[in-house]
Amino acid sequence: MKTIHGVKGFHDVVPPQSERCTEIEGRLRAVLAAYNYGEIRTPIAERTELFTRSLGDATDIVEKEMYTFDDRDGTSLTLRPEGTAAVVRAALEAGLAQRDQVAKLWYLGPMFRRERPQKGRLRQFHQVGAEVIGRDDPLVDAEVVTLLMDCLGACGLDGAELVLNSLGDAACRPAYRAALAAYGRSRSELLCANCRQRLDRNPLRLLDCKEPGCRRAMAEAPLAHAYLCAPCRAHFAEVERLLQAADVPYRVEPRLVRGLDYYVRTAFEVVAGNLGAQNAVGGGGRYDGLVADLGGPPLAGVGFAIGIERLLLATATADYRTPAPEVDVIPLSIEAAPAAGRLARRLRGLGVRCELEVAGRSVKSAMRRADKLAARFAVLIGDDELRAGRATVRDMRRQADHPLALVVDDDGPALAQALRELGAAGGTHE
Ligand code: HAM
């Protein structure tokens, strides 16, 4: 029969990569908990309007990358392309986003964008993100950026660069947009078809186009900083001062724009040198108008998201392997299988990573197998062991039978004691 393949851009995660994912996610959770953020889980599908209203009509995501379909009752639904809009919606519905209240939330889960798949760019990918709703203070921008860097640091990402910009706000951005559009129009014959279309609808994105012709055409384009109003300028200066005080290195990149339209003032990205074209490991910024745009009170917001797959690529270690079992339990005869099964289950119940072998191998082949698994200890149960009621524990590292013996049918204290000794010997368990 014909094999059924997975969908292009939608990847399986198999061991040992899945083990790395779990480990990285654990580290991220620990940092987010230390910063006192609460976890929020929102559904994968939302009403399409949530994204068209928040991300911007003239963004690549809304124009051509969303997975949108009609539900059976005709409601248009979309698989979430990002987390921020849904978190704001959910926070509003749960009463977490209110005046005089600050919501600090984080999330982790799959996002969907129908982009052209390549290294570091998938159609289903995973983000871990954090959002602070309800404070417009630069202190929060600095905390969010620091949190992002601490998350990346905890996962072992070194040498990535933080780039920072201010995009202005509703007061000063219209003049900047107009200046950029006018500049682009004066060189429109040099721009790609995509950028020409964007001239009026989304001129900020002209700065972001990777086409060499567009890069050349926009090389001398006006920069946001010259157009910032006094409050935006002061806000950005304070963010910079706080980041410097926190020893977070960054580079101001006046050409940094983001692929989503809800940003005002602070915008940032972290780029890793070893990722090729898709080099942004994470990004975010301030979105002070978004809560009101989604029908809530006029609350400020700021946050970031990290792409888990890109983080895994950027921190890839060539020799990552699934952790070896601590114990390989080996029944040397069919008769020994039930006792071996019970023993393995008790070990697993105590949190010991434990493999259980099929019954009836020769000692030699069982040892080869334990060796291959790189198990710390092999626990052998044959007829002799069954008679004596004690299993033989072989220390695989020292290639010697351990003086310790596990009690085959013990259901408690003796096993715990034996494990403690095993742990002391192997450095594995208390
Ligand atoms: P974003 O820059 O669109 O921001 O995505 C954040 C990160 O998700 C990127 O830096 C990248 O690592 C990863 N990513 C994006 N698209 C893909 C893809 N197709 N394949 C693999 N990884 C991808 C946001 O989504 C905003 N919601 C971030 C934010 C939170 N802003 C404020 N709060």
Tab-separated table of C-alpha atoms and ligand atoms in Angstrom:
chain	number	residue	atom	x	y	z
A	1	MET	CA	0.000	0.000	0.000
A	2	LYS	CA	1.141	3.566	-0.661
A	3	THR	CA	2.860	5.221	2.306
A	4	ILE	CA	1.187	8.320	3.744
A	5	HIS	CA	3.657	11.128	4.285
A	6	GLY	CA	3.471	14.047	6.718
A	7	VAL	CA	2.491	17.520	5.484
A	8	LYS	CA	5.181	19.817	4.041
A	9	GLY	CA	6.431	22.238	6.697
A	10	PHE	CA	4.804	20.235	9.522
A	11	HIS	CA	7.477	18.218	11.305
A	12	ASP	CA	7.473	15.263	13.661
A	13	VAL	CA	9.654	15.526	16.743
A	14	VAL	CA	11.237	12.177	17.549
A	15	PRO	CA	13.840	11.081	20.106
A	16	PRO	CA	16.448	12.291	20.832
A	17	GLN	CA	15.242	15.700	19.556
A	18	SER	CA	12.035	15.397	21.603
A	19	GLU	CA	14.163	14.861	24.724
A	20	ARG	CA	16.045	18.065	23.949
A	21	CYS	CA	12.737	19.898	23.482
A	22	THR	CA	11.519	18.726	26.869
A	23	GLU	CA	14.772	19.747	28.493
A	24	ILE	CA	14.764	23.200	26.893
A	25	GLU	CA	11.109	23.714	27.770
A	26	GLY	CA	11.891	22.806	31.383
A	27	ARG	CA	14.638	25.408	31.523
A	28	LEU	CA	12.357	28.051	30.003
A	29	ARG	CA	9.588	27.256	32.503
A	30	ALA	CA	12.031	27.664	35.390
A	31	VAL	CA	13.147	31.134	34.211
A	32	LEU	CA	9.559	32.269	33.566
A	33	ALA	CA	8.512	31.076	37.024
A	34	ALA	CA	11.456	32.930	38.585
A	35	TYR	CA	10.194	36.143	36.927
A	36	ASN	CA	6.745	35.394	38.401
A	37	TYR	CA	4.804	35.016	35.131
A	38	GLY	CA	1.716	32.798	35.069
A	39	GLU	CA	1.133	30.253	32.317
A	40	ILE	CA	-1.770	30.788	29.931
A	41	ARG	CA	-3.003	28.206	27.397
A	42	THR	CA	-5.180	29.398	24.552
A	43	PRO	CA	-6.771	27.317	21.770
A	44	ILE	CA	-5.036	26.665	18.470
A	45	ALA	CA	-7.935	28.085	16.432
A	46	GLU	CA	-9.442	31.545	16.845
A	47	ARG	CA	-11.956	33.619	14.944
A	48	THR	CA	-10.160	34.972	11.871
A	49	GLU	CA	-11.175	38.505	12.790
A	50	LEU	CA	-8.917	38.369	15.867
A	51	PHE	CA	-5.856	38.255	13.629
A	52	THR	CA	-7.036	40.497	10.785
A	53	ARG	CA	-7.885	43.196	13.322
A	54	SER	CA	-4.666	42.969	15.351
A	55	LEU	CA	-1.781	41.942	13.081
A	56	GLY	CA	-2.529	44.370	10.246
A	57	ASP	CA	-4.131	43.886	6.799
A	58	ALA	CA	-0.936	44.674	4.964
A	59	THR	CA	1.284	42.147	6.750
A	60	ASP	CA	2.591	39.005	5.030
A	61	ILE	CA	0.893	36.907	7.703
A	62	VAL	CA	-2.599	38.260	7.088
A	63	GLU	CA	-2.169	38.665	3.325
A	64	LYS	CA	-0.919	35.194	2.528
A	65	GLU	CA	0.212	33.013	5.409
A	66	MET	CA	-2.819	32.209	7.523
A	67	TYR	CA	-4.491	28.799	7.609
A	68	THR	CA	-8.081	29.973	7.408
A	69	PHE	CA	-11.168	27.811	6.944
A	70	ASP	CA	-14.892	27.998	7.482
A	71	ASP	CA	-16.326	26.021	10.351
A	72	ARG	CA	-19.484	24.036	9.520
A	73	ASP	CA	-21.666	26.904	10.738
A	74	GLY	CA	-19.879	29.329	8.403
A	75	THR	CA	-17.719	31.017	11.084
A	76	SER	CA	-14.298	31.812	9.650
A	77	LEU	CA	-11.581	30.290	11.844
A	78	THR	CA	-7.787	30.593	11.634
A	79	LEU	CA	-5.004	28.469	13.105
A	80	ARG	CA	-3.109	30.951	15.272
A	81	PRO	CA	-0.071	32.393	13.473
A	82	GLU	CA	1.237	33.926	16.719
A	83	GLY	CA	0.327	34.125	20.391
A	84	THR	CA	-0.029	37.771	21.393
A	85	ALA	CA	-3.484	38.518	19.954
A	86	ALA	CA	-4.948	35.365	21.492
A	87	VAL	CA	-3.356	36.061	24.877
A	88	VAL	CA	-4.829	39.570	24.900
A	89	ARG	CA	-8.248	38.212	23.908
A	90	ALA	CA	-8.123	35.511	26.565
A	91	ALA	CA	-6.851	37.910	29.245
A	92	LEU	CA	-9.747	40.264	28.468
A	93	GLU	CA	-12.295	37.449	28.618
A	94	ALA	CA	-10.878	36.106	31.875
A	95	GLY	CA	-10.893	39.572	33.460
A	96	LEU	CA	-7.082	39.568	33.796
A	97	ALA	CA	-6.616	42.693	31.663
A	98	GLN	CA	-8.173	45.519	33.653
A	99	ARG	CA	-7.300	49.042	34.694
A	100	ASP	CA	-5.026	49.227	37.762
A	101	GLN	CA	-4.007	45.626	37.271
A	102	VAL	CA	-0.972	44.043	35.630
A	103	ALA	CA	-1.180	40.655	33.912
A	104	LYS	CA	2.153	38.832	33.455
A	105	LEU	CA	1.536	35.775	31.305
A	106	TRP	CA	3.567	33.229	29.356
A	107	TYR	CA	2.646	30.549	26.853
A	108	LEU	CA	4.170	27.744	24.873
A	109	GLY	CA	2.673	26.001	21.895
A	110	PRO	CA	2.381	25.478	18.155
A	111	MET	CA	1.819	28.372	15.734
A	112	PHE	CA	0.972	28.114	12.029
A	113	ARG	CA	2.161	30.227	9.109
A	114	ARG	CA	2.045	29.138	5.484
A	115	GLU	CA	5.548	30.350	4.659
A	116	ARG	CA	7.968	28.752	2.226
A	117	PRO	CA	9.647	26.043	4.317
A	118	GLN	CA	13.427	26.208	4.670
A	119	LYS	CA	16.024	25.763	7.399
A	120	GLY	CA	14.535	27.320	10.543
A	121	ARG	CA	11.252	28.145	8.804
A	122	LEU	CA	8.325	25.772	9.218
A	123	ARG	CA	4.607	25.962	8.670
A	124	GLN	CA	3.922	24.571	12.125
A	125	PHE	CA	6.473	25.832	14.602
A	126	HIS	CA	6.510	26.397	18.345
A	127	GLN	CA	6.860	29.572	20.319
A	128	VAL	CA	7.400	30.300	23.960
A	129	GLY	CA	6.246	33.836	24.644
A	130	ALA	CA	5.641	36.255	27.481
A	131	GLU	CA	3.280	39.215	27.654
A	132	VAL	CA	2.841	41.974	30.224
A	133	ILE	CA	-0.522	43.716	29.910
A	134	GLY	CA	-1.329	46.902	31.816
A	135	ARG	CA	1.900	48.888	32.182
A	136	ASP	CA	3.492	51.429	29.860
A	137	ASP	CA	6.574	51.985	32.005
A	138	PRO	CA	9.993	51.555	30.283
A	139	LEU	CA	10.925	49.431	33.289
A	140	VAL	CA	8.639	46.736	31.886
A	141	ASP	CA	10.210	46.923	28.409
A	142	ALA	CA	13.587	46.403	30.066
A	143	GLU	CA	12.280	43.544	32.216
A	144	VAL	CA	10.762	41.789	29.218
A	145	VAL	CA	13.982	42.105	27.202
A	146	THR	CA	16.015	40.892	30.184
A	147	LEU	CA	13.643	37.948	30.589
A	148	LEU	CA	14.071	37.089	26.902
A	149	MET	CA	17.855	37.136	27.233
A	150	ASP	CA	17.735	35.069	30.445
A	151	CYS	CA	15.477	32.495	28.732
A	152	LEU	CA	17.946	32.190	25.848
A	153	GLY	CA	20.922	32.110	28.230
A	154	ALA	CA	19.339	29.328	30.307
A	155	CYS	CA	19.107	27.246	27.111
A	156	GLY	CA	22.796	27.723	26.403
A	157	LEU	CA	22.515	30.226	23.549
A	158	ASP	CA	25.748	32.209	23.455
A	159	GLY	CA	26.852	34.932	21.115
A	160	ALA	CA	23.389	35.978	19.909
A	161	GLU	CA	22.879	39.664	19.312
A	162	LEU	CA	20.030	41.756	20.714
A	163	VAL	CA	18.947	44.518	18.337
A	164	LEU	CA	16.658	47.266	19.502
A	165	ASN	CA	14.680	50.100	17.944
A	166	SER	CA	11.854	52.487	18.657
A	167	LEU	CA	9.074	52.638	16.082
A	168	GLY	CA	7.348	55.704	17.536
A	169	ASP	CA	3.676	55.853	18.429
A	170	ALA	CA	0.344	57.117	17.102
A	171	ALA	CA	1.543	60.711	17.564
A	172	CYS	CA	4.810	60.558	15.638
A	173	ARG	CA	4.644	57.496	13.390
A	174	PRO	CA	2.276	58.911	10.738
A	175	ALA	CA	4.904	61.543	9.775
A	176	TYR	CA	7.589	58.838	9.597
A	177	ARG	CA	5.390	56.575	7.489
A	178	ALA	CA	4.688	59.436	5.115
A	179	ALA	CA	8.394	60.269	4.819
A	180	LEU	CA	9.286	56.634	4.103
A	181	ALA	CA	6.514	56.299	1.534
A	182	ALA	CA	7.624	59.490	-0.203
A	183	TYR	CA	11.227	58.298	-0.254
A	184	GLY	CA	10.176	54.875	-1.603
A	185	ARG	CA	7.959	56.438	-4.238
A	186	SER	CA	10.882	58.535	-5.471
A	187	ARG	CA	12.713	55.245	-6.160
A	188	SER	CA	9.833	52.977	-6.976
A	189	GLU	CA	11.370	51.802	-10.245
A	190	LEU	CA	14.184	50.186	-8.187
A	191	LEU	CA	11.806	48.323	-5.857
A	192	CYS	CA	10.509	44.768	-6.189
A	193	ALA	CA	6.825	44.263	-7.044
A	194	ASN	CA	6.045	43.370	-3.427
A	195	CYS	CA	7.577	46.581	-2.076
A	196	ARG	CA	5.875	48.688	-4.730
A	197	GLN	CA	2.552	47.339	-3.509
A	198	ARG	CA	3.557	48.158	0.066
A	199	LEU	CA	4.464	51.782	-0.675
A	200	ASP	CA	1.186	53.161	0.556
A	201	ARG	CA	-0.176	50.344	2.661
A	202	ASN	CA	2.847	49.435	4.801
A	203	PRO	CA	5.918	51.539	3.958
A	204	LEU	CA	7.826	50.502	7.121
A	205	ARG	CA	8.273	47.060	5.599
A	206	LEU	CA	10.309	48.566	2.770
A	207	LEU	CA	13.181	48.611	5.279
A	208	ASP	CA	12.857	44.894	5.818
A	209	CYS	CA	12.929	43.551	2.249
A	210	LYS	CA	15.770	41.115	1.554
A	211	GLU	CA	15.895	41.835	-2.228
A	212	PRO	CA	19.304	43.357	-3.078
A	213	GLY	CA	17.661	46.000	-5.334
A	214	CYS	CA	15.341	47.122	-2.534
A	215	ARG	CA	18.213	47.166	-0.048
A	216	ARG	CA	20.195	49.449	-2.332
A	217	ALA	CA	17.181	51.638	-3.021
A	218	MET	CA	16.406	52.044	0.688
A	219	ALA	CA	20.022	52.425	1.865
A	220	GLU	CA	19.629	56.139	2.534
A	221	ALA	CA	15.994	56.003	3.656
A	222	PRO	CA	14.872	58.219	6.535
A	223	LEU	CA	15.177	56.540	9.942
A	224	ALA	CA	12.582	56.382	12.696
A	225	HIS	CA	14.703	58.117	15.314
A	226	ALA	CA	14.685	61.432	13.506
A	227	TYR	CA	10.871	61.414	13.706
A	228	LEU	CA	10.323	60.285	17.305
A	229	CYS	CA	8.247	62.652	19.446
A	230	ALA	CA	9.635	63.757	22.808
A	231	PRO	CA	7.739	61.155	24.909
A	232	CYS	CA	8.853	58.296	22.598
A	233	ARG	CA	12.406	59.569	22.677
A	234	ALA	CA	12.368	59.739	26.496
A	235	HIS	CA	10.832	56.253	26.740
A	236	PHE	CA	13.525	54.751	24.520
A	237	ALA	CA	16.337	56.544	26.383
A	238	GLU	CA	15.049	55.079	29.648
A	239	VAL	CA	14.827	51.552	28.185
A	240	GLU	CA	18.445	51.906	27.059
A	241	ARG	CA	19.547	53.198	30.458
A	242	LEU	CA	17.860	50.294	32.243
A	243	LEU	CA	19.332	47.685	29.901
A	244	GLN	CA	22.787	49.134	30.412
A	245	ALA	CA	22.253	49.066	34.183
A	246	ALA	CA	21.191	45.411	33.889
A	247	ASP	CA	24.330	44.577	31.875
A	248	VAL	CA	22.304	43.426	28.883
A	249	PRO	CA	24.337	44.151	25.736
A	250	TYR	CA	22.379	45.405	22.722
A	251	ARG	CA	22.795	47.307	19.471
A	252	VAL	CA	20.387	50.023	18.383
A	253	GLU	CA	19.291	49.170	14.841
A	254	PRO	CA	17.295	52.079	13.412
A	255	ARG	CA	16.246	49.957	10.422
A	256	LEU	CA	14.654	47.238	12.544
A	257	VAL	CA	10.952	46.879	11.772
A	258	ARG	CA	8.732	43.945	12.663
A	259	GLY	CA	6.443	41.731	10.622
A	260	LEU	CA	3.365	42.587	12.706
A	261	ASP	CA	1.619	45.954	12.746
A	262	TYR	CA	0.614	46.234	16.390
A	263	TYR	CA	3.977	47.493	17.625
A	264	VAL	CA	4.601	50.978	18.998
A	265	ARG	CA	7.770	52.358	20.559
A	266	THR	CA	10.138	49.564	21.620
A	267	ALA	CA	10.771	46.743	19.133
A	268	PHE	CA	13.527	44.146	19.387
A	269	GLU	CA	14.900	40.955	17.923
A	270	VAL	CA	17.591	38.482	18.895
A	271	VAL	CA	19.614	37.168	15.981
A	272	ALA	CA	21.946	34.177	16.080
A	273	GLY	CA	24.982	34.057	13.816
A	274	ASN	CA	24.749	30.365	12.936
A	275	LEU	CA	21.201	30.172	11.541
A	276	GLY	CA	21.567	31.446	7.974
A	277	ALA	CA	18.736	33.491	6.440
A	278	GLN	CA	16.183	32.771	9.188
A	279	ASN	CA	18.374	34.131	11.938
A	280	ALA	CA	15.832	35.642	14.372
A	281	VAL	CA	15.589	33.370	17.400
A	282	GLY	CA	13.113	35.669	19.100
A	283	GLY	CA	11.494	39.045	18.850
A	284	GLY	CA	8.905	41.295	20.356
A	285	GLY	CA	8.032	44.765	21.433
A	286	ARG	CA	5.415	47.094	22.837
A	287	TYR	CA	1.810	47.063	21.607
A	288	ASP	CA	0.018	49.786	23.547
A	289	GLY	CA	-2.996	50.099	21.222
A	290	LEU	CA	-3.764	46.410	20.867
A	291	VAL	CA	-5.913	45.839	23.958
A	292	ALA	CA	-8.235	48.701	22.965
A	293	ASP	CA	-8.261	47.515	19.333
A	294	LEU	CA	-9.567	44.178	20.576
A	295	GLY	CA	-12.389	45.856	22.483
A	296	GLY	CA	-10.726	46.233	25.891
A	297	PRO	CA	-9.755	49.273	27.956
A	298	PRO	CA	-6.820	51.401	26.772
A	299	LEU	CA	-4.137	49.245	28.380
A	300	ALA	CA	-0.490	49.072	27.381
A	301	GLY	CA	1.262	45.813	26.532
A	302	VAL	CA	4.743	44.483	25.838
A	303	GLY	CA	6.091	41.016	25.178
A	304	PHE	CA	8.219	38.652	23.142
A	305	ALA	CA	8.216	35.214	21.575
A	306	ILE	CA	11.066	32.771	20.990
A	307	GLY	CA	10.956	30.234	18.145
A	308	ILE	CA	11.693	26.887	19.800
A	309	GLU	CA	12.897	25.175	16.590
A	310	ARG	CA	15.320	28.016	15.875
A	311	LEU	CA	16.518	27.964	19.464
A	312	LEU	CA	17.159	24.217	19.123
A	313	LEU	CA	19.054	24.788	15.868
A	314	ALA	CA	21.107	27.606	17.335
A	315	THR	CA	22.080	25.555	20.384
A	316	ALA	CA	22.435	22.220	18.583
A	317	THR	CA	25.129	19.992	19.943
A	318	ALA	CA	26.217	17.372	17.447
A	319	ASP	CA	26.378	14.543	19.941
A	320	TYR	CA	23.045	14.997	21.704
A	321	ARG	CA	21.622	11.606	22.585
A	322	THR	CA	18.623	10.286	24.427
A	323	PRO	CA	19.726	9.915	28.064
A	324	ALA	CA	20.821	6.364	28.788
A	325	PRO	CA	18.707	4.267	31.173
A	326	GLU	CA	20.114	4.047	34.648
A	327	VAL	CA	19.095	0.438	35.007
A	328	ASP	CA	18.601	-2.374	32.482
A	329	VAL	CA	16.526	-5.151	34.090
A	330	ILE	CA	17.263	-8.500	32.457
A	331	PRO	CA	15.225	-11.669	33.069
A	332	LEU	CA	17.569	-14.517	32.087
A	333	SER	CA	14.735	-17.058	31.808
A	334	ILE	CA	11.037	-17.081	30.984
A	335	GLU	CA	10.337	-17.970	34.643
A	336	ALA	CA	12.168	-14.822	35.770
A	337	ALA	CA	10.075	-12.500	33.553
A	338	PRO	CA	7.249	-11.733	36.071
A	339	ALA	CA	9.697	-10.907	38.875
A	340	ALA	CA	11.758	-8.764	36.473
A	341	GLY	CA	8.601	-6.942	35.371
A	342	ARG	CA	7.609	-6.209	38.974
A	343	LEU	CA	11.080	-4.997	39.844
A	344	ALA	CA	11.256	-2.718	36.787
A	345	ARG	CA	7.870	-1.242	37.624
A	346	ARG	CA	8.934	-0.472	41.194
A	347	LEU	CA	12.171	1.113	40.010
A	348	ARG	CA	10.223	3.252	37.511
A	349	GLY	CA	7.794	4.203	40.281
A	350	LEU	CA	10.784	5.555	42.180
A	351	GLY	CA	11.730	7.698	39.161
A	352	VAL	CA	14.596	5.506	37.946
A	353	ARG	CA	14.919	5.501	34.139
A	354	CYS	CA	14.652	1.796	33.541
A	355	GLU	CA	14.669	-0.563	30.534
A	356	LEU	CA	13.091	-4.026	30.763
A	357	GLU	CA	14.491	-6.698	28.456
A	358	VAL	CA	12.723	-9.612	26.824
A	359	ALA	CA	13.175	-12.829	28.746
A	360	GLY	CA	15.583	-15.622	27.930
A	361	ARG	CA	18.694	-13.943	26.510
A	362	SER	CA	22.057	-15.454	27.330
A	363	VAL	CA	24.077	-13.467	29.882
A	364	LYS	CA	26.541	-12.591	27.128
A	365	SER	CA	23.973	-11.156	24.751
A	366	ALA	CA	22.177	-9.386	27.627
A	367	MET	CA	25.449	-7.727	28.613
A	368	ARG	CA	26.079	-6.637	25.039
A	369	ARG	CA	22.643	-5.077	24.970
A	370	ALA	CA	23.097	-3.269	28.342
A	371	ASP	CA	26.420	-2.008	27.006
A	372	LYS	CA	24.796	-0.716	23.842
A	373	LEU	CA	22.122	1.087	25.854
A	374	ALA	CA	24.928	2.579	27.968
A	375	ALA	CA	22.946	1.601	31.077
A	376	ARG	CA	24.696	2.430	34.341
A	377	PHE	CA	23.624	-0.851	35.971
A	378	ALA	CA	22.382	-4.170	34.636
A	379	VAL	CA	20.058	-6.027	37.008
A	380	LEU	CA	20.116	-9.748	36.261
A	381	ILE	CA	17.412	-12.147	37.376
A	382	GLY	CA	17.972	-15.806	36.497
A	383	ASP	CA	16.949	-19.056	38.156
A	384	ASP	CA	19.623	-18.726	40.861
A	385	GLU	CA	18.478	-15.201	41.667
A	386	LEU	CA	14.841	-16.321	41.785
A	387	ARG	CA	15.734	-19.087	44.253
A	388	ALA	CA	17.759	-16.698	46.427
A	389	GLY	CA	15.152	-13.960	46.084
A	390	ARG	CA	17.872	-11.455	45.183
A	391	ALA	CA	18.889	-9.984	41.856
A	392	THR	CA	22.476	-9.479	40.805
A	393	VAL	CA	23.435	-5.885	40.091
A	394	ARG	CA	26.262	-5.410	37.638
A	395	ASP	CA	28.086	-2.102	37.580
A	396	MET	CA	28.526	-1.549	33.838
A	397	ARG	CA	31.013	1.267	34.222
A	398	ARG	CA	33.376	-0.788	36.342
A	399	GLN	CA	32.549	-4.006	34.519
A	400	ALA	CA	32.111	-5.760	37.843
A	401	ASP	CA	29.303	-7.325	39.777
A	402	HIS	CA	28.195	-4.916	42.394
A	403	PRO	CA	28.267	-6.250	45.933
A	404	LEU	CA	24.768	-4.841	46.268
A	405	ALA	CA	21.822	-7.093	45.529
A	406	LEU	CA	18.272	-5.960	44.879
A	407	VAL	CA	15.564	-7.939	46.578
A	408	VAL	CA	13.450	-9.399	43.798
A	409	ASP	CA	10.066	-9.483	45.479
A	410	ASP	CA	10.514	-6.897	48.139
A	411	ASP	CA	7.839	-4.256	48.077
A	412	GLY	CA	9.340	-1.434	50.007
A	413	PRO	CA	12.060	-0.530	52.451
A	414	ALA	CA	14.712	-2.997	51.286
A	415	LEU	CA	14.314	-1.845	47.684
A	416	ALA	CA	14.522	1.793	48.723
A	417	GLN	CA	17.640	1.034	50.746
A	418	ALA	CA	19.153	-0.895	47.836
A	419	LEU	CA	18.413	2.016	45.521
A	420	ARG	CA	19.996	4.471	47.881
A	421	GLU	CA	23.152	2.392	47.798
A	422	LEU	CA	22.842	2.082	44.037
A	423	GLY	CA	22.487	5.850	43.819
A	424	ALA	CA	25.451	6.384	46.052
A	425	ALA	CA	27.473	4.129	43.826
A	426	GLY	CA	26.202	5.552	40.539
A	427	GLY	CA	25.555	9.107	41.623
A	428	THR	CA	22.078	8.820	40.210
A	429	HIS	CA	19.413	8.626	42.899
A	430	GLU	CA	18.826	9.429	46.498
B	1	HAM	P1	7.579	36.970	15.443
B	1	HAM	O1	8.837	37.756	15.272
B	1	HAM	O2	6.666	36.903	14.288
B	1	HAM	O3	6.841	37.609	16.686
B	1	HAM	O4	7.920	35.504	15.895
B	1	HAM	C1	8.756	35.261	17.007
B	1	HAM	C2	9.730	34.150	16.705
B	1	HAM	O5	9.035	32.997	16.239
B	1	HAM	C3	10.710	34.462	15.583
B	1	HAM	O6	11.794	35.234	16.051
B	1	HAM	C4	11.145	33.067	15.159
B	1	HAM	O7	12.150	32.574	16.036
B	1	HAM	C5	9.888	32.249	15.357
B	1	HAM	N1	9.211	32.034	14.061
B	1	HAM	C6	8.402	32.873	13.402
B	1	HAM	N2	7.982	32.321	12.253
B	1	HAM	C7	8.534	31.092	12.176
B	1	HAM	C8	8.480	30.018	11.222
B	1	HAM	N3	7.743	30.095	10.122
B	1	HAM	N4	9.208	28.900	11.485
B	1	HAM	C9	9.942	28.793	12.608
B	1	HAM	N5	10.028	29.762	13.532
B	1	HAM	C10	9.331	30.911	13.333
B	1	HAM	C11	5.644	37.192	17.158
B	1	HAM	O8	5.089	36.179	16.821
B	1	HAM	C12	5.088	38.095	18.234
B	1	HAM	N6	3.789	37.550	18.674
B	1	HAM	C13	6.059	38.236	19.391
B	1	HAM	C14	5.536	39.129	20.441
B	1	HAM	C15	5.041	38.770	21.629
B	1	HAM	N7	5.464	40.442	20.375
B	1	HAM	C16	4.934	40.909	21.480
B	1	HAM	N8	4.647	39.906	22.247
